[in-house]
Short mmCIF file of N, CA and C in Angstrom, two decimals:
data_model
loop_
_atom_site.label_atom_id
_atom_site.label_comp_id
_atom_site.label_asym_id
_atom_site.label_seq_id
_atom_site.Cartn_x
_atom_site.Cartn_y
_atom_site.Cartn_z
N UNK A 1 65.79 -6.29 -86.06
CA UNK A 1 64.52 -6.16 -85.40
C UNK A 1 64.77 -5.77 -83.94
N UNK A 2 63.69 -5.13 -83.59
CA UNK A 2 63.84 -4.35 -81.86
C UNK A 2 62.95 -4.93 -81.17
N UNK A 3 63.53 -5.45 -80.47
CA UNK A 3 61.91 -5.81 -79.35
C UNK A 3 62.32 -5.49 -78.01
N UNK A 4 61.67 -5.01 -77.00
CA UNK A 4 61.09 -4.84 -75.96
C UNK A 4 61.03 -5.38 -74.98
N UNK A 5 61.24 -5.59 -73.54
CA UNK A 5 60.99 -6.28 -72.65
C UNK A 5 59.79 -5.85 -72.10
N UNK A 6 59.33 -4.48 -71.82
CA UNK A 6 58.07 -4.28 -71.39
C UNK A 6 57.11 -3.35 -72.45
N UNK A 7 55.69 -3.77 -71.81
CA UNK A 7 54.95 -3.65 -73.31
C UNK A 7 54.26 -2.21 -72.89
N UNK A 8 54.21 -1.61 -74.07
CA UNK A 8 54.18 -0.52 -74.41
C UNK A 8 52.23 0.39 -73.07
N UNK A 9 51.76 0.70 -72.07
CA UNK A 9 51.35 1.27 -71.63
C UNK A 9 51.15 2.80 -71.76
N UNK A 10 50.04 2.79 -71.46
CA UNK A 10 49.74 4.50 -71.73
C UNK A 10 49.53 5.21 -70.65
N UNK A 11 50.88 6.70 -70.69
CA UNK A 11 50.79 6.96 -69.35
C UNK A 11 49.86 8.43 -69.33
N UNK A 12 49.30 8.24 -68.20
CA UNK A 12 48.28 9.30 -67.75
C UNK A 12 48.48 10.91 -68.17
N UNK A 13 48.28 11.94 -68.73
CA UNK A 13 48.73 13.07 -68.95
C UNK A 13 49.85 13.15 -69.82
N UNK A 14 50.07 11.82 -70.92
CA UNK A 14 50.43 12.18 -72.52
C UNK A 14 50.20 11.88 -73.25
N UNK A 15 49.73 12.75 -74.37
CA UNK A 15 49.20 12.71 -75.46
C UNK A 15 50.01 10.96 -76.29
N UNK A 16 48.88 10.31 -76.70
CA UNK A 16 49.63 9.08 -77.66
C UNK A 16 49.24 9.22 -79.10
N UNK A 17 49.94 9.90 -79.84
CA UNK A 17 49.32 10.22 -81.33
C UNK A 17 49.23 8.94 -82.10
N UNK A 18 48.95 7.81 -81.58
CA UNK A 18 48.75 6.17 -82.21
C UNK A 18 47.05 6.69 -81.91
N UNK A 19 46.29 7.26 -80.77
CA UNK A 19 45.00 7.26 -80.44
C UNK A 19 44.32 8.53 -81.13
N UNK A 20 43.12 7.66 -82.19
CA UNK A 20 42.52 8.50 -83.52
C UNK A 20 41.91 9.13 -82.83
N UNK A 21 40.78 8.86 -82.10
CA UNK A 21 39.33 9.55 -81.40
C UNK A 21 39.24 11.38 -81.40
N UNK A 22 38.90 11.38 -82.14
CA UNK A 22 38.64 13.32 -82.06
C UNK A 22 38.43 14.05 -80.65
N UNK A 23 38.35 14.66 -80.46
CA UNK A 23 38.52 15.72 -79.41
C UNK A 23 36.94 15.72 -79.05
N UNK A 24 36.07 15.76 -79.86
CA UNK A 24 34.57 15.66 -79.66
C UNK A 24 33.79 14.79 -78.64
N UNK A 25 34.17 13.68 -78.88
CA UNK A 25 33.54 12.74 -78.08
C UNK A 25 34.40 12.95 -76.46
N UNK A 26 35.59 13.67 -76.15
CA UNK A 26 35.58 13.73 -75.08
C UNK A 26 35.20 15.70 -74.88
N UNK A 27 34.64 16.11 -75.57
CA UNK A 27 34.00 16.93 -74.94
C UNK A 27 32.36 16.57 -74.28
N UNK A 28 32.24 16.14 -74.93
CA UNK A 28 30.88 15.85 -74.96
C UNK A 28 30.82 14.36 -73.54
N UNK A 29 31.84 13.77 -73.58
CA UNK A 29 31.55 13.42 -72.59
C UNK A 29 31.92 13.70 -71.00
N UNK A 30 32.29 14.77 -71.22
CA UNK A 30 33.17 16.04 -70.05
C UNK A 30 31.56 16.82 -69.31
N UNK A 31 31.10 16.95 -70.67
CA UNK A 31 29.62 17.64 -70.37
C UNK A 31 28.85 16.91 -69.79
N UNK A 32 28.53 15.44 -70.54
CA UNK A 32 27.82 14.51 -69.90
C UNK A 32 27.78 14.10 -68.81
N UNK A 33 29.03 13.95 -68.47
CA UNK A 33 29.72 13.33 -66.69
C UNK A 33 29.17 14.80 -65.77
N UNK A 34 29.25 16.24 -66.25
CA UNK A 34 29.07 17.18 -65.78
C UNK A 34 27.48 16.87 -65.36
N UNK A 35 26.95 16.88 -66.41
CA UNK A 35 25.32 16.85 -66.08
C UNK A 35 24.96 15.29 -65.09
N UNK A 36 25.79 14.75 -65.04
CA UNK A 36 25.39 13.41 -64.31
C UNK A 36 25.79 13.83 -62.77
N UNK A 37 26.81 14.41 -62.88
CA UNK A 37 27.07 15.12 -61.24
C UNK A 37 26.09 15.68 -60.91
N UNK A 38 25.84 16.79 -61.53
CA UNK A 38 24.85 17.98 -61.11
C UNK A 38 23.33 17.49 -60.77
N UNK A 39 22.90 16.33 -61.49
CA UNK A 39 21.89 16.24 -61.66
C UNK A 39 21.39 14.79 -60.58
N UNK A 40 22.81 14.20 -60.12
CA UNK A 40 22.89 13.23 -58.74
C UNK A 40 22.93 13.96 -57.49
N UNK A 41 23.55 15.82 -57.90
CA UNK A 41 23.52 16.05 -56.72
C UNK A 41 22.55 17.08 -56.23
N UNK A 42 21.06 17.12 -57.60
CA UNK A 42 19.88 17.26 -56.99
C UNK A 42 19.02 16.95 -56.14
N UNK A 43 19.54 15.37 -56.40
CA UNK A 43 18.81 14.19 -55.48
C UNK A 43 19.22 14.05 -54.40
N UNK A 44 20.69 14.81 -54.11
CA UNK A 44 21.24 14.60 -53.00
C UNK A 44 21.63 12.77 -52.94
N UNK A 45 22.15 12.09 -54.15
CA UNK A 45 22.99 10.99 -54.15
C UNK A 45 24.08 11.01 -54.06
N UNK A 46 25.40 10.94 -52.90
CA UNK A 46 26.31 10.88 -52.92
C UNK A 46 27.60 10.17 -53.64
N UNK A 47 28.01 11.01 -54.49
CA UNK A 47 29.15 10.14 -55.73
C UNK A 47 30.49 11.07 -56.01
N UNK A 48 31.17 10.08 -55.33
CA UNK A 48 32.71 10.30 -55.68
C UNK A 48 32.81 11.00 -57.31
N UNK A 49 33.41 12.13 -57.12
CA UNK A 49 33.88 13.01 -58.62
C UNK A 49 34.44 11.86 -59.59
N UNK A 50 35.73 11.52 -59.45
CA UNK A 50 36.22 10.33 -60.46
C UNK A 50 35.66 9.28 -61.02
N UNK A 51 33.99 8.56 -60.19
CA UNK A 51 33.50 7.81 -60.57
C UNK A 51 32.68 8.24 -61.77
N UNK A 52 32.42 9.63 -62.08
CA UNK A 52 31.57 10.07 -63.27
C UNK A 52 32.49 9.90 -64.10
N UNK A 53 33.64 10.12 -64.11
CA UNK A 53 34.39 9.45 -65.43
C UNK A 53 34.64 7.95 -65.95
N UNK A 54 33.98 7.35 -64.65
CA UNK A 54 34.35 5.84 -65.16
C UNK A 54 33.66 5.24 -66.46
N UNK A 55 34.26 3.98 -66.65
CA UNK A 55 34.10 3.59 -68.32
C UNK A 55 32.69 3.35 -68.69
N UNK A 56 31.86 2.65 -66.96
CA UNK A 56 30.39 2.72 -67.39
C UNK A 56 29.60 3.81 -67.54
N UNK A 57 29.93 4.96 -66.90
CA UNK A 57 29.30 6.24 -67.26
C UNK A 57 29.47 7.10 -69.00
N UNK A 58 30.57 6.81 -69.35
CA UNK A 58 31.23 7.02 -70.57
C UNK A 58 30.61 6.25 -71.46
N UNK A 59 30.36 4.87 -71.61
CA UNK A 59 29.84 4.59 -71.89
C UNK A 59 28.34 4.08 -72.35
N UNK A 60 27.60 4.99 -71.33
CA UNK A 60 25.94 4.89 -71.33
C UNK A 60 26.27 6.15 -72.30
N UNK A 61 26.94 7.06 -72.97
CA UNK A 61 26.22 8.10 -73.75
C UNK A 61 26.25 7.38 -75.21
N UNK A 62 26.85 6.63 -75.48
CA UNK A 62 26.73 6.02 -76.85
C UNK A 62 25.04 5.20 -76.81
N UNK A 63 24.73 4.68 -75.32
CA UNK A 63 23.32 4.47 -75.18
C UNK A 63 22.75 5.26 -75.57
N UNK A 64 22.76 5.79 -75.22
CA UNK A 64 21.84 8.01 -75.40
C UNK A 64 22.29 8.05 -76.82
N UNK A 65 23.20 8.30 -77.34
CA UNK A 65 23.22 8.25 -79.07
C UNK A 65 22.47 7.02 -79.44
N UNK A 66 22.23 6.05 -79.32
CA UNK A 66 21.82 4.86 -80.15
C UNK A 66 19.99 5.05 -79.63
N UNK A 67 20.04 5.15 -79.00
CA UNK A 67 18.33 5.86 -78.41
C UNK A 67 17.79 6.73 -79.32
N UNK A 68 18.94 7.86 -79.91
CA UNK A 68 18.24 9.06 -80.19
C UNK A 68 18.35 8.32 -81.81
N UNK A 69 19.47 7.30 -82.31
CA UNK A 69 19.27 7.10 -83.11
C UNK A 69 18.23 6.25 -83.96
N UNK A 70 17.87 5.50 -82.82
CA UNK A 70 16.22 4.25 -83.03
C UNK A 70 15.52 5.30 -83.25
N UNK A 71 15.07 6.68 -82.28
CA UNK A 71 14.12 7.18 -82.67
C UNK A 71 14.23 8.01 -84.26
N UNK A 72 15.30 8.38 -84.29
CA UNK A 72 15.29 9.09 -85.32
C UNK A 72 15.23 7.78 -87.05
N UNK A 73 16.04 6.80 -86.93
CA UNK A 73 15.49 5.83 -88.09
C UNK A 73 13.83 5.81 -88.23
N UNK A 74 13.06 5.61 -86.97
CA UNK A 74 11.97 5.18 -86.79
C UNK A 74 10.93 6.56 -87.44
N UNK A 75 11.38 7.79 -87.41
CA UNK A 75 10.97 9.17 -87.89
C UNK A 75 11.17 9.02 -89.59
N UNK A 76 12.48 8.18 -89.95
CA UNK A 76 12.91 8.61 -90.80
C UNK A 76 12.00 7.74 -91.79
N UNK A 77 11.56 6.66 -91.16
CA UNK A 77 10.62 5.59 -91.96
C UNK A 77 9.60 5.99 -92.12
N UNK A 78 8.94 6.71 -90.99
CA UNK A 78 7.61 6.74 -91.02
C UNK A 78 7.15 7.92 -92.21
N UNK A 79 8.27 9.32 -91.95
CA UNK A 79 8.52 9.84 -92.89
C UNK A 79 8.22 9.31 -94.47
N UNK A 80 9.02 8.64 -94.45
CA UNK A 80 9.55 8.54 -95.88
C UNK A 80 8.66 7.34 -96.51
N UNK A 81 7.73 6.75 -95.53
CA UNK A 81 7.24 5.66 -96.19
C UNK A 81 5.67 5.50 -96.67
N UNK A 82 5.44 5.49 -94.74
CA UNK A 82 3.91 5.18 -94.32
C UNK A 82 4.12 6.08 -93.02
N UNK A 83 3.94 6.97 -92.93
CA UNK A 83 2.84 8.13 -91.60
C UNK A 83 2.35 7.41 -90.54
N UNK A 84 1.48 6.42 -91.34
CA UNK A 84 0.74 5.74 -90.49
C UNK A 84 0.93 4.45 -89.69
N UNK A 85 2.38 3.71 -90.13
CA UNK A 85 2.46 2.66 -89.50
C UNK A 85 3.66 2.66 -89.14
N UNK A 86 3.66 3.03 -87.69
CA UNK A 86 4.41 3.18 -86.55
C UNK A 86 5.38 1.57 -85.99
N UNK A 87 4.51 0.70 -86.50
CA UNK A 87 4.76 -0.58 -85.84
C UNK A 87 5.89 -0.88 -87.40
N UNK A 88 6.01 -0.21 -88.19
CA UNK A 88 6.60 -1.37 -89.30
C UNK A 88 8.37 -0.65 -89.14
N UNK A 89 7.88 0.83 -88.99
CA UNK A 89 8.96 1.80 -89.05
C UNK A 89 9.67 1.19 -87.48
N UNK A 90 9.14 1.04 -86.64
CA UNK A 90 9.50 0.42 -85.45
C UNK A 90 10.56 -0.88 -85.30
N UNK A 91 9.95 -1.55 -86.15
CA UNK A 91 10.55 -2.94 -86.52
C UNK A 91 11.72 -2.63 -87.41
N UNK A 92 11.74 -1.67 -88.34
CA UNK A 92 12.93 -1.55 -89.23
C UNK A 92 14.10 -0.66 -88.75
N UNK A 93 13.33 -0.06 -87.55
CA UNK A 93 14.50 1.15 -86.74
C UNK A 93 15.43 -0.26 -85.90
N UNK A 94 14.29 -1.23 -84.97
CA UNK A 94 14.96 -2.03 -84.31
C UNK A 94 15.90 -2.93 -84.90
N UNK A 95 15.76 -3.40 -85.89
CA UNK A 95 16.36 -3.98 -86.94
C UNK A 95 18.09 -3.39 -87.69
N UNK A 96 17.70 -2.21 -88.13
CA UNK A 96 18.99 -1.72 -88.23
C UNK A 96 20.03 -0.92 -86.89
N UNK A 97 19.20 -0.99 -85.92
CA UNK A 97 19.94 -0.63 -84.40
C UNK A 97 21.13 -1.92 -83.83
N UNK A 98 19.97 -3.14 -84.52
CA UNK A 98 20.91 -4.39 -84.47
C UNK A 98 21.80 -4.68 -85.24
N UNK A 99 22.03 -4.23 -86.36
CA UNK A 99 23.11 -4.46 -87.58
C UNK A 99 24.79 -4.54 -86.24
N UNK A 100 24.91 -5.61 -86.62
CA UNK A 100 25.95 -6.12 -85.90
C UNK A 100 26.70 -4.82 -85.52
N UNK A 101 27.78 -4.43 -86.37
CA UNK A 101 28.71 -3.26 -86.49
C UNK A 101 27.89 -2.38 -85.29
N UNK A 102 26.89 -1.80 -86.04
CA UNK A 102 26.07 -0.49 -85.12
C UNK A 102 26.16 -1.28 -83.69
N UNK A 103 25.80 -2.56 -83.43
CA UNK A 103 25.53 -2.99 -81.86
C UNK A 103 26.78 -3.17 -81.42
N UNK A 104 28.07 -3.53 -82.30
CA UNK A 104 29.14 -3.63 -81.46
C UNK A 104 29.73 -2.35 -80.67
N UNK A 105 29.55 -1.88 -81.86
CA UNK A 105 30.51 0.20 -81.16
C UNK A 105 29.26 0.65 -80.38
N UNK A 106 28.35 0.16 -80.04
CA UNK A 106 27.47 0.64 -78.96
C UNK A 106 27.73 0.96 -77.49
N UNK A 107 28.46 -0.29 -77.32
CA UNK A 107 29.47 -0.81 -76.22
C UNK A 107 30.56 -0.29 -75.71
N UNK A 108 31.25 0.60 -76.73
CA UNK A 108 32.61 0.96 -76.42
C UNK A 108 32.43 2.72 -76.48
N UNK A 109 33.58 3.05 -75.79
CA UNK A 109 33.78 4.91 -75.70
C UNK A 109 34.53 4.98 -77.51
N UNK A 110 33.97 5.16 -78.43
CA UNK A 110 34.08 5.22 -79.33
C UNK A 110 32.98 6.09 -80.17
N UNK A 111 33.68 7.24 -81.60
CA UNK A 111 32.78 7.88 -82.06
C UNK A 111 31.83 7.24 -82.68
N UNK A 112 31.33 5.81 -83.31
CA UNK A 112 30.76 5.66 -84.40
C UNK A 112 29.66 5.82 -83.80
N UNK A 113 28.75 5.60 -82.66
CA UNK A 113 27.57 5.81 -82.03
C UNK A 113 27.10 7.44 -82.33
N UNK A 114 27.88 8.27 -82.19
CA UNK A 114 27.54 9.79 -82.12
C UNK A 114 27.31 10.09 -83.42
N UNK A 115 28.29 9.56 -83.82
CA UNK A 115 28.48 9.62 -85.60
C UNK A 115 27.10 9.10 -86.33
N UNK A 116 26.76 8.66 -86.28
CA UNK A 116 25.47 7.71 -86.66
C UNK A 116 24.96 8.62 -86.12
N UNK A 117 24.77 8.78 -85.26
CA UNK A 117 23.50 9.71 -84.29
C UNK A 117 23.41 11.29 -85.44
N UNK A 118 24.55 11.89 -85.10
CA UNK A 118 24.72 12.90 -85.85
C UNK A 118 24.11 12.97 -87.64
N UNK A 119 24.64 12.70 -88.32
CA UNK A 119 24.09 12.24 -89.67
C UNK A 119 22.70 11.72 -89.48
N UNK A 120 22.46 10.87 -88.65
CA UNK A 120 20.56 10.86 -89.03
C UNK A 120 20.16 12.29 -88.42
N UNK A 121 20.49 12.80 -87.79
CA UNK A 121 19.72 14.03 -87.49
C UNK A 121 20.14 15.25 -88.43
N UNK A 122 21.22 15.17 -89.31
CA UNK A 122 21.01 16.07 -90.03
C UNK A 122 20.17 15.52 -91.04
N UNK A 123 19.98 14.19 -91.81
CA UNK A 123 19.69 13.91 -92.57
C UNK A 123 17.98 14.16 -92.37
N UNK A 124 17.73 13.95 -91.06
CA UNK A 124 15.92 14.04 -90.76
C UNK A 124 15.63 15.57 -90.95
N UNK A 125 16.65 16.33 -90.25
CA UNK A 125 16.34 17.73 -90.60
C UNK A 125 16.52 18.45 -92.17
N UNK A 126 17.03 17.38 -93.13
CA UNK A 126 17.06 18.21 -94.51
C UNK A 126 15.85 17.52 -94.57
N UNK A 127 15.50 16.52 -94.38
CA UNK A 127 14.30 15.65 -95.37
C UNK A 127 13.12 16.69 -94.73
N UNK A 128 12.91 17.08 -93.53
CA UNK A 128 11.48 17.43 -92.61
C UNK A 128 11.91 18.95 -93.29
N UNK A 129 12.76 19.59 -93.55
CA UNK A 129 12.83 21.58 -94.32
C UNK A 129 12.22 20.97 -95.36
N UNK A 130 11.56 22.18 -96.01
CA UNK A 130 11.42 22.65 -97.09
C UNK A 130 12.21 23.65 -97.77
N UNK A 131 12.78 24.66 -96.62
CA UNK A 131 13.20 25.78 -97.03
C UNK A 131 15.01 25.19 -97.68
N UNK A 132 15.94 26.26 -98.38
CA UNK A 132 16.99 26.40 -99.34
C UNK A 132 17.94 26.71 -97.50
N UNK A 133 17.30 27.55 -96.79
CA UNK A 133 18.01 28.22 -95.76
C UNK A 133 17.92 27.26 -94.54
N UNK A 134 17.06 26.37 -94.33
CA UNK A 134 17.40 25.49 -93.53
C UNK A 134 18.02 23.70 -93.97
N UNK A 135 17.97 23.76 -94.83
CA UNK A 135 18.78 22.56 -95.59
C UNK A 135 20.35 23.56 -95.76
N UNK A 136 20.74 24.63 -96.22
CA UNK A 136 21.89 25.05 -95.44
C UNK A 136 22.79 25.40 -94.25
N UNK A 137 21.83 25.08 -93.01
CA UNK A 137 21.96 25.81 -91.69
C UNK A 137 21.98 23.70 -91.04
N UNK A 138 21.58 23.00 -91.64
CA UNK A 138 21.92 21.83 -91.56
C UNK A 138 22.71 20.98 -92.26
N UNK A 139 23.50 21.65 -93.55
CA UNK A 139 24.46 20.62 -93.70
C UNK A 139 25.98 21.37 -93.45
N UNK A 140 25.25 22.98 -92.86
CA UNK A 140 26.80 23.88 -92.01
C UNK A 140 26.83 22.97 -90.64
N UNK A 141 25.87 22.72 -90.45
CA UNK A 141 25.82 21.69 -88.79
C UNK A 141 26.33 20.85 -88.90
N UNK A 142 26.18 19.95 -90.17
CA UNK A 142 26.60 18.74 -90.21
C UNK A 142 28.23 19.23 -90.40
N UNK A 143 28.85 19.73 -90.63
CA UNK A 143 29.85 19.82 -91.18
C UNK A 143 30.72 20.02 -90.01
N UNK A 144 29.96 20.96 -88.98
CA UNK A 144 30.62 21.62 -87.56
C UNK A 144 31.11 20.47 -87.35
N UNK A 145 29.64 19.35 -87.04
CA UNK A 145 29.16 18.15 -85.79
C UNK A 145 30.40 17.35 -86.34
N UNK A 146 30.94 17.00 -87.53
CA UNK A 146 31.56 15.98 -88.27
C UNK A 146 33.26 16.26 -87.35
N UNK A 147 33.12 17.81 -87.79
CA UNK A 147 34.92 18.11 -86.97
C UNK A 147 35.22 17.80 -85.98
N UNK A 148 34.16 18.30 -84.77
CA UNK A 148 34.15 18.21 -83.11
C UNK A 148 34.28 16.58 -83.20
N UNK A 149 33.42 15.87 -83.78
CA UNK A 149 33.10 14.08 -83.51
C UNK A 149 33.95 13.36 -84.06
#
């Protein structure tokens, strides 16, 4: 057996092929941090470049996925159930937003938030087509969204 005196650290500018995370979620959050600059420095709010990468900024977009994903469960109910009752589809979006798992990876720079996000929106966009050509042009999306994420 081998052991170590110092424990294994990850150094800045090399790749650690032990770390799964797809390439996706840090594009997307390259963009995000981008639009958070640009859009602080409409307001003329002064913010250090490196701080848009920090872990709390990185981490509010899995907010923004889990947002888009309440709304989209809440579409997907009303859809699929009752039209008309906003308050039940509401309660069952909030409900499965809380499913432990979904609330834990909420928290962390991790894909399962996007992932979730992704799949209900293809899934809302096959259910809301009618057409053969847009239920194909959404599960070629889904397929893109799956690689990048």
């Amino acid at each position: 057996m081998h052991t170590t005196s110092r424990p294994h650290v990850h150094l800045p500018g090399v790749w650690d092929p032990k770390i799964t995370t797809f390439p996706g979620l840090y594009v997307v959050g390259t963009g995000f941090g981008s639009a958070v600059h640009h859009a602080l420095s409409t307001f003329q709010v002064n913010v250090v470049a490196p701080s848009l990468c920090s872990l709390n900024v990185l981490r509010s977009i899995n907010v923004l996925f889990n947002i888009g994903s309440l709304f989209l469960i809440v579409k997907l109910r009303c859809m699929k159930y009752a039209p008309d009752a906003i308050t039940t589809g509401a309660v069952h979006g909030i409900v499965i937003a809380l499913f432990p798992v979904h609330y834990f990876f909420s928290f962390l720079y991790y894909t399962d938030a996007g992932a979730v996000f992704f799949v209900l929106a293809m899934y809302f966009f096959a259910q809301r087509g009618r057409a053969d050509r847009l239920r194909h042009g959404a599960m070629t999306m889904s397929h893109l969204v799956s690689a990048a994420v």
